[in-house]
mmCIF file of C-alpha atoms in Angstrom:
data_model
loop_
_atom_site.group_PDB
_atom_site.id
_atom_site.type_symbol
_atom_site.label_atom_id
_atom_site.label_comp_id
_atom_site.label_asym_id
_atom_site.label_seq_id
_atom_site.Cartn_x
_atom_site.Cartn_y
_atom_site.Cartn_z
ATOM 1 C CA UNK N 1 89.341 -89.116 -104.907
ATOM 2 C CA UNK N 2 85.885 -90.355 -106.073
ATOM 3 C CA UNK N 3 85.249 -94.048 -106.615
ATOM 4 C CA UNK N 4 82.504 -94.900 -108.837
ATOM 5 C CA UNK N 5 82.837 -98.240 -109.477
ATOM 6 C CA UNK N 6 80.463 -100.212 -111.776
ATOM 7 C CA UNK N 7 80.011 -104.122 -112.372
ATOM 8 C CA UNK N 8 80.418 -105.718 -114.399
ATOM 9 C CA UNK N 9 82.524 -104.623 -116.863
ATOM 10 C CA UNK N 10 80.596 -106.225 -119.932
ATOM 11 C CA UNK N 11 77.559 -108.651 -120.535
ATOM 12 C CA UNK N 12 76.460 -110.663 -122.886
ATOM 13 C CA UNK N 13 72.264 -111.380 -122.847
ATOM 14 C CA UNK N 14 70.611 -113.400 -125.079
ATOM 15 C CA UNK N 15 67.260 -111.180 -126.195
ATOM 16 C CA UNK N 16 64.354 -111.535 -124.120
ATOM 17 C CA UNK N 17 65.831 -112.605 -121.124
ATOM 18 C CA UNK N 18 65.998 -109.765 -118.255
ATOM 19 C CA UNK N 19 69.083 -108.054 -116.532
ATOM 20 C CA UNK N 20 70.916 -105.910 -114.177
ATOM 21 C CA UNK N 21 73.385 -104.488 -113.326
ATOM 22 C CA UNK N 22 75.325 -102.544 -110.345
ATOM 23 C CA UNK N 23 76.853 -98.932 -109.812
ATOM 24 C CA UNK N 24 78.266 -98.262 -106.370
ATOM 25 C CA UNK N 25 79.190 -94.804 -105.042
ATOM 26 C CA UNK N 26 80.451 -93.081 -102.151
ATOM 27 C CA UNK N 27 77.801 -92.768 -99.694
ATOM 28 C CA UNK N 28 78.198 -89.787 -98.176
ATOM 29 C CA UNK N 29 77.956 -85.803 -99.885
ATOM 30 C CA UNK N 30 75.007 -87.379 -101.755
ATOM 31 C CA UNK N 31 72.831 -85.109 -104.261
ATOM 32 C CA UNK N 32 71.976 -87.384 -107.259
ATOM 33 C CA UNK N 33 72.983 -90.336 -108.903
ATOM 34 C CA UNK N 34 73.152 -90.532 -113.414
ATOM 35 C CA UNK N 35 72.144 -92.980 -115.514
ATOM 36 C CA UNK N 36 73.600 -92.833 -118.824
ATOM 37 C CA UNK N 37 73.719 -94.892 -122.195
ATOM 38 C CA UNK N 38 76.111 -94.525 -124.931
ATOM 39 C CA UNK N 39 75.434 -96.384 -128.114
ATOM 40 C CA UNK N 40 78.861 -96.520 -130.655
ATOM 41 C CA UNK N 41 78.670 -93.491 -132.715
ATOM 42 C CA UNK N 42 76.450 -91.625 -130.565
ATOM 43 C CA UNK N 43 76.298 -89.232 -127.617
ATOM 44 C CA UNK N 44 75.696 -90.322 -124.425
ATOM 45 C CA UNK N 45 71.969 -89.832 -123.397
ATOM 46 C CA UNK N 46 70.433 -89.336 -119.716
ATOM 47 C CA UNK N 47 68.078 -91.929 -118.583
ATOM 48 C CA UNK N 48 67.723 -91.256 -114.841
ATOM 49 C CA UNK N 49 68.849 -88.571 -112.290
ATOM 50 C CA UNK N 50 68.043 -90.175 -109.105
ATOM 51 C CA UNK N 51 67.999 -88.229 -105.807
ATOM 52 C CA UNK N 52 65.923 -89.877 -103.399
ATOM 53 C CA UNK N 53 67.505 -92.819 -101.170
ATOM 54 C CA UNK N 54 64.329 -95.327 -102.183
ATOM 55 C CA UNK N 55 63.683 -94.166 -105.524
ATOM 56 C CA UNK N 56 62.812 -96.333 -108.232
ATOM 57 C CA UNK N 57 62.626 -94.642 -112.031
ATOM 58 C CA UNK N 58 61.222 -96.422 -115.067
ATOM 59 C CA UNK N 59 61.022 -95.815 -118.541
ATOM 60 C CA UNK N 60 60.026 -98.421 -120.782
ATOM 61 C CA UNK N 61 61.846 -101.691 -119.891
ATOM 62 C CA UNK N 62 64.421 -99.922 -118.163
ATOM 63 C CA UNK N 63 64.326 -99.163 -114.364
ATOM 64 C CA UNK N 64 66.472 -98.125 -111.766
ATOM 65 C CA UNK N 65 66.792 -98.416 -107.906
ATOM 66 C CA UNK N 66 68.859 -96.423 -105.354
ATOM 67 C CA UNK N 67 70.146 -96.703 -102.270
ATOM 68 C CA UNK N 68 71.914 -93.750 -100.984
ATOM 69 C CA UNK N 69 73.026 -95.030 -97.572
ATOM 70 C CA UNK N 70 74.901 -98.190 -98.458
ATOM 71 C CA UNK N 71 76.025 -96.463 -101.725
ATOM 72 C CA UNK N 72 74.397 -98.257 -104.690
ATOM 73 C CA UNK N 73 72.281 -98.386 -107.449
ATOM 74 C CA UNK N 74 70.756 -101.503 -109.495
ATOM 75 C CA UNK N 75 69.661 -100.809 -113.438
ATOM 76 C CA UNK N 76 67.605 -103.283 -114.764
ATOM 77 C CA UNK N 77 66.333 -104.038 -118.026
ATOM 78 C CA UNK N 78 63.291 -106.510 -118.653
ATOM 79 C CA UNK N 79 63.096 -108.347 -122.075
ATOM 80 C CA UNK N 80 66.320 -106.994 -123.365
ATOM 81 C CA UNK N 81 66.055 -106.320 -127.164
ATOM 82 C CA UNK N 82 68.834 -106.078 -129.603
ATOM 83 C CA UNK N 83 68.654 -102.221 -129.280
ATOM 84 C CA UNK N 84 69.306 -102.198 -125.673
ATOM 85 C CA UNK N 85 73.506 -102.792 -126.867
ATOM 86 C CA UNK N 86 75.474 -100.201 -125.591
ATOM 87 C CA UNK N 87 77.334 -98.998 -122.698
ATOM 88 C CA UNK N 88 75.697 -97.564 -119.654
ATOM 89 C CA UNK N 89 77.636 -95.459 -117.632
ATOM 90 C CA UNK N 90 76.742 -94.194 -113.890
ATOM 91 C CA UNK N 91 77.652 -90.594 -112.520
ATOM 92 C CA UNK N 92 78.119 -89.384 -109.126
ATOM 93 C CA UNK N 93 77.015 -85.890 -108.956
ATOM 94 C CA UNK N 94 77.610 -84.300 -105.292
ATOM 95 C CA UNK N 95 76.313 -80.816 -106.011
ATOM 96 C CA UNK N 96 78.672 -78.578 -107.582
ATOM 97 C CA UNK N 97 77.760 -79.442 -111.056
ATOM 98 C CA UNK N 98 80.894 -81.915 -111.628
ATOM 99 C CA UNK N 99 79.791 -85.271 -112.472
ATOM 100 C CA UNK N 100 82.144 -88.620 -111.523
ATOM 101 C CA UNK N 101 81.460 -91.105 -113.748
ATOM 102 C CA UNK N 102 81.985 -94.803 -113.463
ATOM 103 C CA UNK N 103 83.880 -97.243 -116.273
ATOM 104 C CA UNK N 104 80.383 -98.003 -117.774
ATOM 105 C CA UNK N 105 79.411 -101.726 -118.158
ATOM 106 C CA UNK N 106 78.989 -102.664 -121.893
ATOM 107 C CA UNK N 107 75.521 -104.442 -122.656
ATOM 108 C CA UNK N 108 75.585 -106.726 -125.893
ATOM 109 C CA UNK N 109 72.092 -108.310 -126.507
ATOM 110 C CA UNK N 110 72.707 -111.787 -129.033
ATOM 111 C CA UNK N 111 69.899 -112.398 -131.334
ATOM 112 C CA UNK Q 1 65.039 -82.770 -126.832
ATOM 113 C CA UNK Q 2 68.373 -80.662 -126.306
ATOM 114 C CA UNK Q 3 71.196 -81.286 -128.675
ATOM 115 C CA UNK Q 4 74.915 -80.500 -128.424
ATOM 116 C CA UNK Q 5 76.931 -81.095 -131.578
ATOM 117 C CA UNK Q 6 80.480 -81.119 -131.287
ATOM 118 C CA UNK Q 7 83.245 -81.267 -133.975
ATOM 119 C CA UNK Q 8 85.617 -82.779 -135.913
ATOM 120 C CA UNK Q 9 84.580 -86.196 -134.679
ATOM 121 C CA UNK Q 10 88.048 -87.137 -135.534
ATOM 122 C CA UNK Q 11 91.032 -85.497 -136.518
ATOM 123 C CA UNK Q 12 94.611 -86.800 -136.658
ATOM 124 C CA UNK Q 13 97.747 -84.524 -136.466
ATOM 125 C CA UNK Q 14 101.536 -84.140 -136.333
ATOM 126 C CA UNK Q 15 103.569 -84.046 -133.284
ATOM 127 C CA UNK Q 16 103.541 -80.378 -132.413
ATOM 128 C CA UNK Q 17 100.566 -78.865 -134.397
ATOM 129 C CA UNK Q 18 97.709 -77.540 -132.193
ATOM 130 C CA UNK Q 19 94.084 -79.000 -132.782
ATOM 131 C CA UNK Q 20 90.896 -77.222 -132.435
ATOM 132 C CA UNK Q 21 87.355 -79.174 -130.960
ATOM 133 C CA UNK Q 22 84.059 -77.249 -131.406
ATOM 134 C CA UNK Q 23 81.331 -77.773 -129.061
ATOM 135 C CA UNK Q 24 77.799 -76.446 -129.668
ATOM 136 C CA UNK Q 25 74.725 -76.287 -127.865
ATOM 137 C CA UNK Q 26 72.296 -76.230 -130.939
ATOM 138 C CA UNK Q 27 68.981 -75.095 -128.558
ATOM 139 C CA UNK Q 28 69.632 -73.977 -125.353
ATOM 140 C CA UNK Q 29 72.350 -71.444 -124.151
ATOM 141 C CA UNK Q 30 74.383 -73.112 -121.832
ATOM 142 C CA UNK Q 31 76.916 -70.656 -119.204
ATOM 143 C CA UNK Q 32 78.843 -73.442 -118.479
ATOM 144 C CA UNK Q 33 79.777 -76.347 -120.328
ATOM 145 C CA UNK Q 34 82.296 -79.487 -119.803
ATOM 146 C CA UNK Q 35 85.414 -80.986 -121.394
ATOM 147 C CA UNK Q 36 86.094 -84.740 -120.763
ATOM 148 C CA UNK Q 37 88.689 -87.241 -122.256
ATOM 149 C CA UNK Q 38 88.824 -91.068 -121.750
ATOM 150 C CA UNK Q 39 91.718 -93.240 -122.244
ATOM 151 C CA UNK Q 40 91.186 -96.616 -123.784
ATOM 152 C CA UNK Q 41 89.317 -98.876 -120.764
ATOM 153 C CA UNK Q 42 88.974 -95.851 -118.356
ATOM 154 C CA UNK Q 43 85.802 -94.069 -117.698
ATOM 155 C CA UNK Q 44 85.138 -90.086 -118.851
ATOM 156 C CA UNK Q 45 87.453 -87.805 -116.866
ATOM 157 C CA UNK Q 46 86.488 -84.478 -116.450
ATOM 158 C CA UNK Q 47 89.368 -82.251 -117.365
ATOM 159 C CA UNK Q 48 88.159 -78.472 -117.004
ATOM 160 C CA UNK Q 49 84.698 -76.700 -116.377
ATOM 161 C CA UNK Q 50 84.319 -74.011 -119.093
ATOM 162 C CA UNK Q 51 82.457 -70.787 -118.079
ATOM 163 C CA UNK Q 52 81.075 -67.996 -120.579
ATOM 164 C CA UNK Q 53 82.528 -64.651 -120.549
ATOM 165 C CA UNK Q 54 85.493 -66.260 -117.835
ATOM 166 C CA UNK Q 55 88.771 -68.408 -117.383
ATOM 167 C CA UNK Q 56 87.802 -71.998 -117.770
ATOM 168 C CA UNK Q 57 88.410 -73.761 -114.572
ATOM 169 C CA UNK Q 58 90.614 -76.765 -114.648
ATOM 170 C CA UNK Q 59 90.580 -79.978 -113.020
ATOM 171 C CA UNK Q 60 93.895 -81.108 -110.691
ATOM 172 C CA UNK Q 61 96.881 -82.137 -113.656
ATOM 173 C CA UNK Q 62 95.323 -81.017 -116.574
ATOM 174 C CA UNK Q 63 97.671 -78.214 -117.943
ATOM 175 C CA UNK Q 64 95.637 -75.002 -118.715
ATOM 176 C CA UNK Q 65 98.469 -73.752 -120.970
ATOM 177 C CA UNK Q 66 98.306 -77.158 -123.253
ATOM 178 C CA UNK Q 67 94.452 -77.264 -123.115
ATOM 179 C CA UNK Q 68 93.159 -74.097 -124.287
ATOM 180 C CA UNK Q 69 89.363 -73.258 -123.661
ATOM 181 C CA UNK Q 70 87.051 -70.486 -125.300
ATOM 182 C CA UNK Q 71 83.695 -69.969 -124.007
ATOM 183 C CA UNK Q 72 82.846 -66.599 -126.232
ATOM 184 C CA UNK Q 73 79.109 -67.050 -126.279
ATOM 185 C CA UNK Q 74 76.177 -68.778 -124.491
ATOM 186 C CA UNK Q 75 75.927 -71.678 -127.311
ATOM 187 C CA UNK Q 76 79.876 -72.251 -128.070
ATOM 188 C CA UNK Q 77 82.937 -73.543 -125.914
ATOM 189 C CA UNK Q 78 86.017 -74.509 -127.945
ATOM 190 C CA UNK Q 79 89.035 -76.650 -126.508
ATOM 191 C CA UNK Q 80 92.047 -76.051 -128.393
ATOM 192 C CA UNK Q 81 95.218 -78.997 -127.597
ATOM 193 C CA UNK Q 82 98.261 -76.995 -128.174
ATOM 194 C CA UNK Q 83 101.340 -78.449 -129.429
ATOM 195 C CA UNK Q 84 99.792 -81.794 -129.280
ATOM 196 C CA UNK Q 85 101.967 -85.371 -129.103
ATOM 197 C CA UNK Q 86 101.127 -88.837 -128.868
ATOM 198 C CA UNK Q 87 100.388 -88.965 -125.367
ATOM 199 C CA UNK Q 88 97.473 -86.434 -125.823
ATOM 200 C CA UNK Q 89 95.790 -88.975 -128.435
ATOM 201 C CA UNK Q 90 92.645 -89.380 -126.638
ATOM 202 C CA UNK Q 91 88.788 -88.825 -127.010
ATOM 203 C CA UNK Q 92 87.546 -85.541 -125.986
ATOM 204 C CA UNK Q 93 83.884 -84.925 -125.518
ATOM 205 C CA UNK Q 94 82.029 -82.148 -124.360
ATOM 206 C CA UNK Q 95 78.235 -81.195 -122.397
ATOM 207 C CA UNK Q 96 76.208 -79.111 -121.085
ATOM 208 C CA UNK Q 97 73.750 -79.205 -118.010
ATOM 209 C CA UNK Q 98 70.212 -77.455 -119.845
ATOM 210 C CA UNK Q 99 68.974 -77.479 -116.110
ATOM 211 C CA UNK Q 100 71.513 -76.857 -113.497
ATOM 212 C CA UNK Q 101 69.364 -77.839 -110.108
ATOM 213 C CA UNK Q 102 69.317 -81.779 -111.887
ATOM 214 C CA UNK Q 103 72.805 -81.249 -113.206
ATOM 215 C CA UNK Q 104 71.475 -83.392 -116.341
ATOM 216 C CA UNK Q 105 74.305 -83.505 -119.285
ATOM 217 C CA UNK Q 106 73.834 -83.081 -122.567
ATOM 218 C CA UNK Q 107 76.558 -84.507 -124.775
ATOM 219 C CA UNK Q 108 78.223 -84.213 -127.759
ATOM 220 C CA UNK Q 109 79.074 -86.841 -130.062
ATOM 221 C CA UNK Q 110 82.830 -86.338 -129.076
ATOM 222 C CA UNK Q 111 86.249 -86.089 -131.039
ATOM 223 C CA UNK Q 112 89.089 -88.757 -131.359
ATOM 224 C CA UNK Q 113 92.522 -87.232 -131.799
ATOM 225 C CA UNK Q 114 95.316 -89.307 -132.815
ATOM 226 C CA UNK Q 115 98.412 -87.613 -133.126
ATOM 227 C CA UNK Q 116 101.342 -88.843 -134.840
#
């Protein structure tokens, strides 16, 4: 059985201050790692697929590190806004198209 | 950017009536497509891989005969709960992979069942 595990659970931010957060994965049978984020009401939307042990993806204020040998990857977001809210879920993908996803770790940014 | 629609986003039944969820993919044909559910507090567990033109293949304890899935053409795959009761209350939400060497999902906006 597949342990994605992510931490933690739920965070509270005030805006404009910066933060991260951690998804850990099985290290071994590695093909990519998913970042997700699920605003209420609305699908789940890809913001990484991460491959490379090393890589480091960025869109906007939003970045993302991985480290495929010790099992982990960091999301960070700089300057959180009050649209950042939602719940960002990790995915282990291993290759065979199946996706194991992790509990998610729900992001409210205060005003 | 791709778009899968899914429907009803939620639908609440009687104990024994079956339920049918709808999942689309409104721009891309998509051969394979997947049905998750998540419990309250749990992340999205995968319960069957759903292949066009061929059986759906399900994931260990998830009962084929109780969750019934259609894949009839490249842009529809249909999960039908059969005989549903309380303990199948859930959220169900389906995607689909546009490019299948990233393995990138595309998701619907998902369907909460409550059955009574």
């Amino acid at each position: 059985i597949l342990n994605v595990e992510q931490s933690p659970q739920s965070l509270h931010v005030q805006e404009g201050d910066s933060t991260n957060f951690t998804c850990s994965f099985p290290s071994s049978n590695f093909y990519a790692l998913h970042w997700y984020r699920w605003e209420t009401a609305k699908s789940p939307e890809a913001l990484f697929v991460m491959t490379l042990n090393g890589d480091e993806k960025k869109k906007g204020r939003i970045s993302a590190t991985l480290n495929t040998k010790e099992g982990y990857s960091y999301l960070y977001i700089k300057g959180s806004q009050p649209e950042d809210s939602a719940t960002y879920l990790c995915a282990f993908h291993f290759g065979n198209e199946k996706l194991t996803f992790g509990t998610g770790t729900r992001l409210t940014i205060i005003p | 950017g791709a778009v899968v629609s899914q429907h009803p986003s939620r639908v609440i039944c009687k104990s024994g009536t079956s339920v049918k969820i709808e999942c689309r993919s409104l721009d891309f044909q998509a051969t394979t497509m997947f049905w998750y559910r998540q419990f309250p507090k749990q992340s999205l567990m995968l319960m069957a891989t759903s292949n066009e033109g061929s059986k759906a293949t399900y994931e260990q304890g998830v009962e084929k005969d109780k969750f019934l899935i259609n894949h009839a053409s490249l842009t529809l795959s249909t999960l039908t709960v059969t005989s549903a009761h309380p303990e199948d209350s859930s959220f169900y939400i389906c995607s689909a992979a546009r490019d299948r060497n990233t393995g990138e999902l595309f998701f619907g906006e998902g369907s909460r069942l409550t059955v009574l």
